[in-house]
Short mmCIF file of C-alpha atoms in Angstrom, two decimals:
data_model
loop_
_atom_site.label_atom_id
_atom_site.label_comp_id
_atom_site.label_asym_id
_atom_site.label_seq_id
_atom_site.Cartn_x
_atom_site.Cartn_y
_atom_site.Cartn_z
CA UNK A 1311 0.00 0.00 0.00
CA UNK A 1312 2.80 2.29 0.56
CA UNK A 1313 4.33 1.78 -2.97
CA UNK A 1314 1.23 2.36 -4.65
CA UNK A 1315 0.92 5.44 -2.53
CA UNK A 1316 4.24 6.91 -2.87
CA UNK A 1317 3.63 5.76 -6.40
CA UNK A 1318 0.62 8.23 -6.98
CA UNK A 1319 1.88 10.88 -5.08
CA UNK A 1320 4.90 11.20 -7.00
CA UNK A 1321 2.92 11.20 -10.01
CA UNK A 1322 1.27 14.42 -8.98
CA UNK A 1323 3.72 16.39 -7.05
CA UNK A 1324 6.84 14.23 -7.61
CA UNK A 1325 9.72 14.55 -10.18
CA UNK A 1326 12.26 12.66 -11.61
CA UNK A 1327 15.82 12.76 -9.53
CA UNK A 1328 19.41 11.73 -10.27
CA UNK A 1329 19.16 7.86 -10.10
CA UNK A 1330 16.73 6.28 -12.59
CA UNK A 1331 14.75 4.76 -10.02
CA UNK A 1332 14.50 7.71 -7.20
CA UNK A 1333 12.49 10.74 -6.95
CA UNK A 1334 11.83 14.10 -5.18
CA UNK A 1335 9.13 15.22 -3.67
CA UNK A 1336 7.82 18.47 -3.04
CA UNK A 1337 5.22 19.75 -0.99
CA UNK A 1338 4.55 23.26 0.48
CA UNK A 1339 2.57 21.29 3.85
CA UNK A 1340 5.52 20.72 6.57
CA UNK A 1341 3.16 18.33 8.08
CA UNK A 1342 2.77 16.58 4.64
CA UNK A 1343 6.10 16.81 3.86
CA UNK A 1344 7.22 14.92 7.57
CA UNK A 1345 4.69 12.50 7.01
CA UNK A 1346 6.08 11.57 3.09
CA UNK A 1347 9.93 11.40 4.91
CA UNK A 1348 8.37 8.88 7.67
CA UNK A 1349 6.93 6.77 5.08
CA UNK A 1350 9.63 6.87 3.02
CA UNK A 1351 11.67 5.43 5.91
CA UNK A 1352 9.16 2.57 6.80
CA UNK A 1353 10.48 1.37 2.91
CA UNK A 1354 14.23 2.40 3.36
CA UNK A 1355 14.36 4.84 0.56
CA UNK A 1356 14.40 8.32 2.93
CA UNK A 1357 17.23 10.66 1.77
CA UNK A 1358 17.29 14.80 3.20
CA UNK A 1359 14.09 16.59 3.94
CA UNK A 1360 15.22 20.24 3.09
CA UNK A 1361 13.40 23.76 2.49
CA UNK A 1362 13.57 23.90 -1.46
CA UNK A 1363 12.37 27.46 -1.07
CA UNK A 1364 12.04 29.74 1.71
CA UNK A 1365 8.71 31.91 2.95
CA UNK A 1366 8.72 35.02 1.44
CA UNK A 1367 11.48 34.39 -1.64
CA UNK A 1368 10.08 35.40 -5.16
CA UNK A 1369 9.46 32.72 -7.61
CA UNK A 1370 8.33 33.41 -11.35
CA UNK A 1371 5.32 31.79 -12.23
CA UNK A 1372 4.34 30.45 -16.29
CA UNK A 1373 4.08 33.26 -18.04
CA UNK A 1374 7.08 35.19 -16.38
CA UNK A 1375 5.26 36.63 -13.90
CA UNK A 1376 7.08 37.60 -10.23
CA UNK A 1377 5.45 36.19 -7.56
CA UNK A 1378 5.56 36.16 -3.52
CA UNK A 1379 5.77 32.44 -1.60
CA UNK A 1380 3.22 32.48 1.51
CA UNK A 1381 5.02 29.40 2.81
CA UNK A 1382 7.95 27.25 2.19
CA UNK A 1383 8.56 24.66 -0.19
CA UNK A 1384 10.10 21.57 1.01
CA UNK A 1385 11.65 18.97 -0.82
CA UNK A 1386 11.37 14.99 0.07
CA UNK A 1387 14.14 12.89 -1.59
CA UNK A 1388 13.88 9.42 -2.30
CA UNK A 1389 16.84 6.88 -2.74
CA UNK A 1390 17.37 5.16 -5.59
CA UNK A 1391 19.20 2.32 -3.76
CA UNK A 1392 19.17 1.43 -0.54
CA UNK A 1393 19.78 4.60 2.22
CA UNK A 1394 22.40 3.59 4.73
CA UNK A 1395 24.84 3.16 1.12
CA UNK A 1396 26.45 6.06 1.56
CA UNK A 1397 27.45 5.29 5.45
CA UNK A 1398 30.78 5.51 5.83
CA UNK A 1399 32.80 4.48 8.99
CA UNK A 1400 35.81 7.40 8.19
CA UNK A 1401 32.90 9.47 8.32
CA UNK A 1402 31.53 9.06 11.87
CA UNK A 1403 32.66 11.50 14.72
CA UNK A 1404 33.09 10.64 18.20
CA UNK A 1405 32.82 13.61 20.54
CA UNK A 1406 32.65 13.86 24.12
CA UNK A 1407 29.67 14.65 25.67
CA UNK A 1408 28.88 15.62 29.47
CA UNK A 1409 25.43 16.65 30.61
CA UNK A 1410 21.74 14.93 30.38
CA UNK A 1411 20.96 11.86 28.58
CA UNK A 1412 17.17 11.46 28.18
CA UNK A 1413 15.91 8.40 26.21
CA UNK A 1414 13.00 7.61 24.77
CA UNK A 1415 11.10 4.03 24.95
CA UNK A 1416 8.91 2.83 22.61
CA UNK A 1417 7.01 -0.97 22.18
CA UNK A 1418 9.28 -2.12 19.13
CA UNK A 1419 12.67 -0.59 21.11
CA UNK A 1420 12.82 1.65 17.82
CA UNK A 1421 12.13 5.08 16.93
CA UNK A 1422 12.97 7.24 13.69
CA UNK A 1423 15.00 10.12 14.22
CA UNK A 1424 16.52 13.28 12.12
CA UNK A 1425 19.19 15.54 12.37
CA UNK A 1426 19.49 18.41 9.97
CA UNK A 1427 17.15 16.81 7.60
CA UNK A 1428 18.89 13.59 7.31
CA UNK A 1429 16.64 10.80 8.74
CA UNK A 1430 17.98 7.34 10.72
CA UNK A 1431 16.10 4.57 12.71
CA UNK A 1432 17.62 4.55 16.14
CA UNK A 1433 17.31 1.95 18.61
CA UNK A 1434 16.37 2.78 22.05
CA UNK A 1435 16.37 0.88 25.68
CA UNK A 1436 14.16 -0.90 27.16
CA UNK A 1437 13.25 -0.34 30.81
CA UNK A 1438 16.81 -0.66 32.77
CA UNK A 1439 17.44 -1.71 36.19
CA UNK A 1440 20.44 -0.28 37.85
CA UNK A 1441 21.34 -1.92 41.38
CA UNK A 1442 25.09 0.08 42.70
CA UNK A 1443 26.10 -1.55 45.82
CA UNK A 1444 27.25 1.39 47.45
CA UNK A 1445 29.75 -0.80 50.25
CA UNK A 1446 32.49 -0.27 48.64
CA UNK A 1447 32.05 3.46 47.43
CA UNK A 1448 31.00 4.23 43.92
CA UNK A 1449 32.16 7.24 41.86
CA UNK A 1450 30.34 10.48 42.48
CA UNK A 1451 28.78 11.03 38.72
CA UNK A 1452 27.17 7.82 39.39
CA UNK A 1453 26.07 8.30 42.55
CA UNK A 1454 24.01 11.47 41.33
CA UNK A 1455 22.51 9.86 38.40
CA UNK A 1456 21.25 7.34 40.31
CA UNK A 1457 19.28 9.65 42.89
CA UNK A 1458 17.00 11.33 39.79
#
């Protein structure tokens, strides 16, 4: 059902991308345009959910006519082959981090997740137990993350 979807929407606001088999989408509903990237990631072809065009730029319409956007434009890729392809290991960061952790728990331990437009399906934790026997002294850090 979600290939014949995707299938008709990109018939009617869709166009033809770089690979032969991929497409953008375009849409000028941010609510529309989240729900075509989460779809899009149920099927593994989700690339970049970007502005195409911002509130308030000029466009030119048919006949050459200047016109005002209302709203944004936003632009759904699709992948042409699978998404995680272009994950690369020399690519991935490691940077230390000190402050608040919060995480999220859902029934399937998944959740779908994007930073700067780029979407990823992250897995989360289940309920945790932590038992610290505190006899032998633990580390302070530990000691106050265990008393929230």
């Amino acid at each position: 059902m979600i290939e014949a979807f995707l299938d008709a929407f990109g018939k009617g606001d869709g166009a033809q991308h770089t690979h032969a088999d991929s497409r953008r989408y375009i849409t000028s509903s941010r609510q529309l345009a989240d729900d075509l990237h989460e779809v899009l990631c149920k099927v593994g072809r989700a690339r970049k959910l970007r502005i195409m065009h911002a509130e308030g730029s000029e466009g030119t319409g048919p006949q050459g006519k200047i016109f005002q956007r209302r709203r944004a434009t936003w632009m759904i890729n699709e992948a042409g082959r699978p998404a995680d392809s272009n994950v690369s290991k020399k690519n991935v960061v490691k940077h230390r981090y000190t402050g608040t952790v919060h995480c999220a728990s859902t029934p399937h331990e998944t959740i779908m997740v994007r930073r700067k437009g780029c979407p990823m399906w992250s897995g989360n934790s289940s309920d945790l137990l932590l038992v610290v026997d505190e006899a032998g002294g633990i580390v302070r850090t530990i000691g106050d993350g265990t008393n929230r």
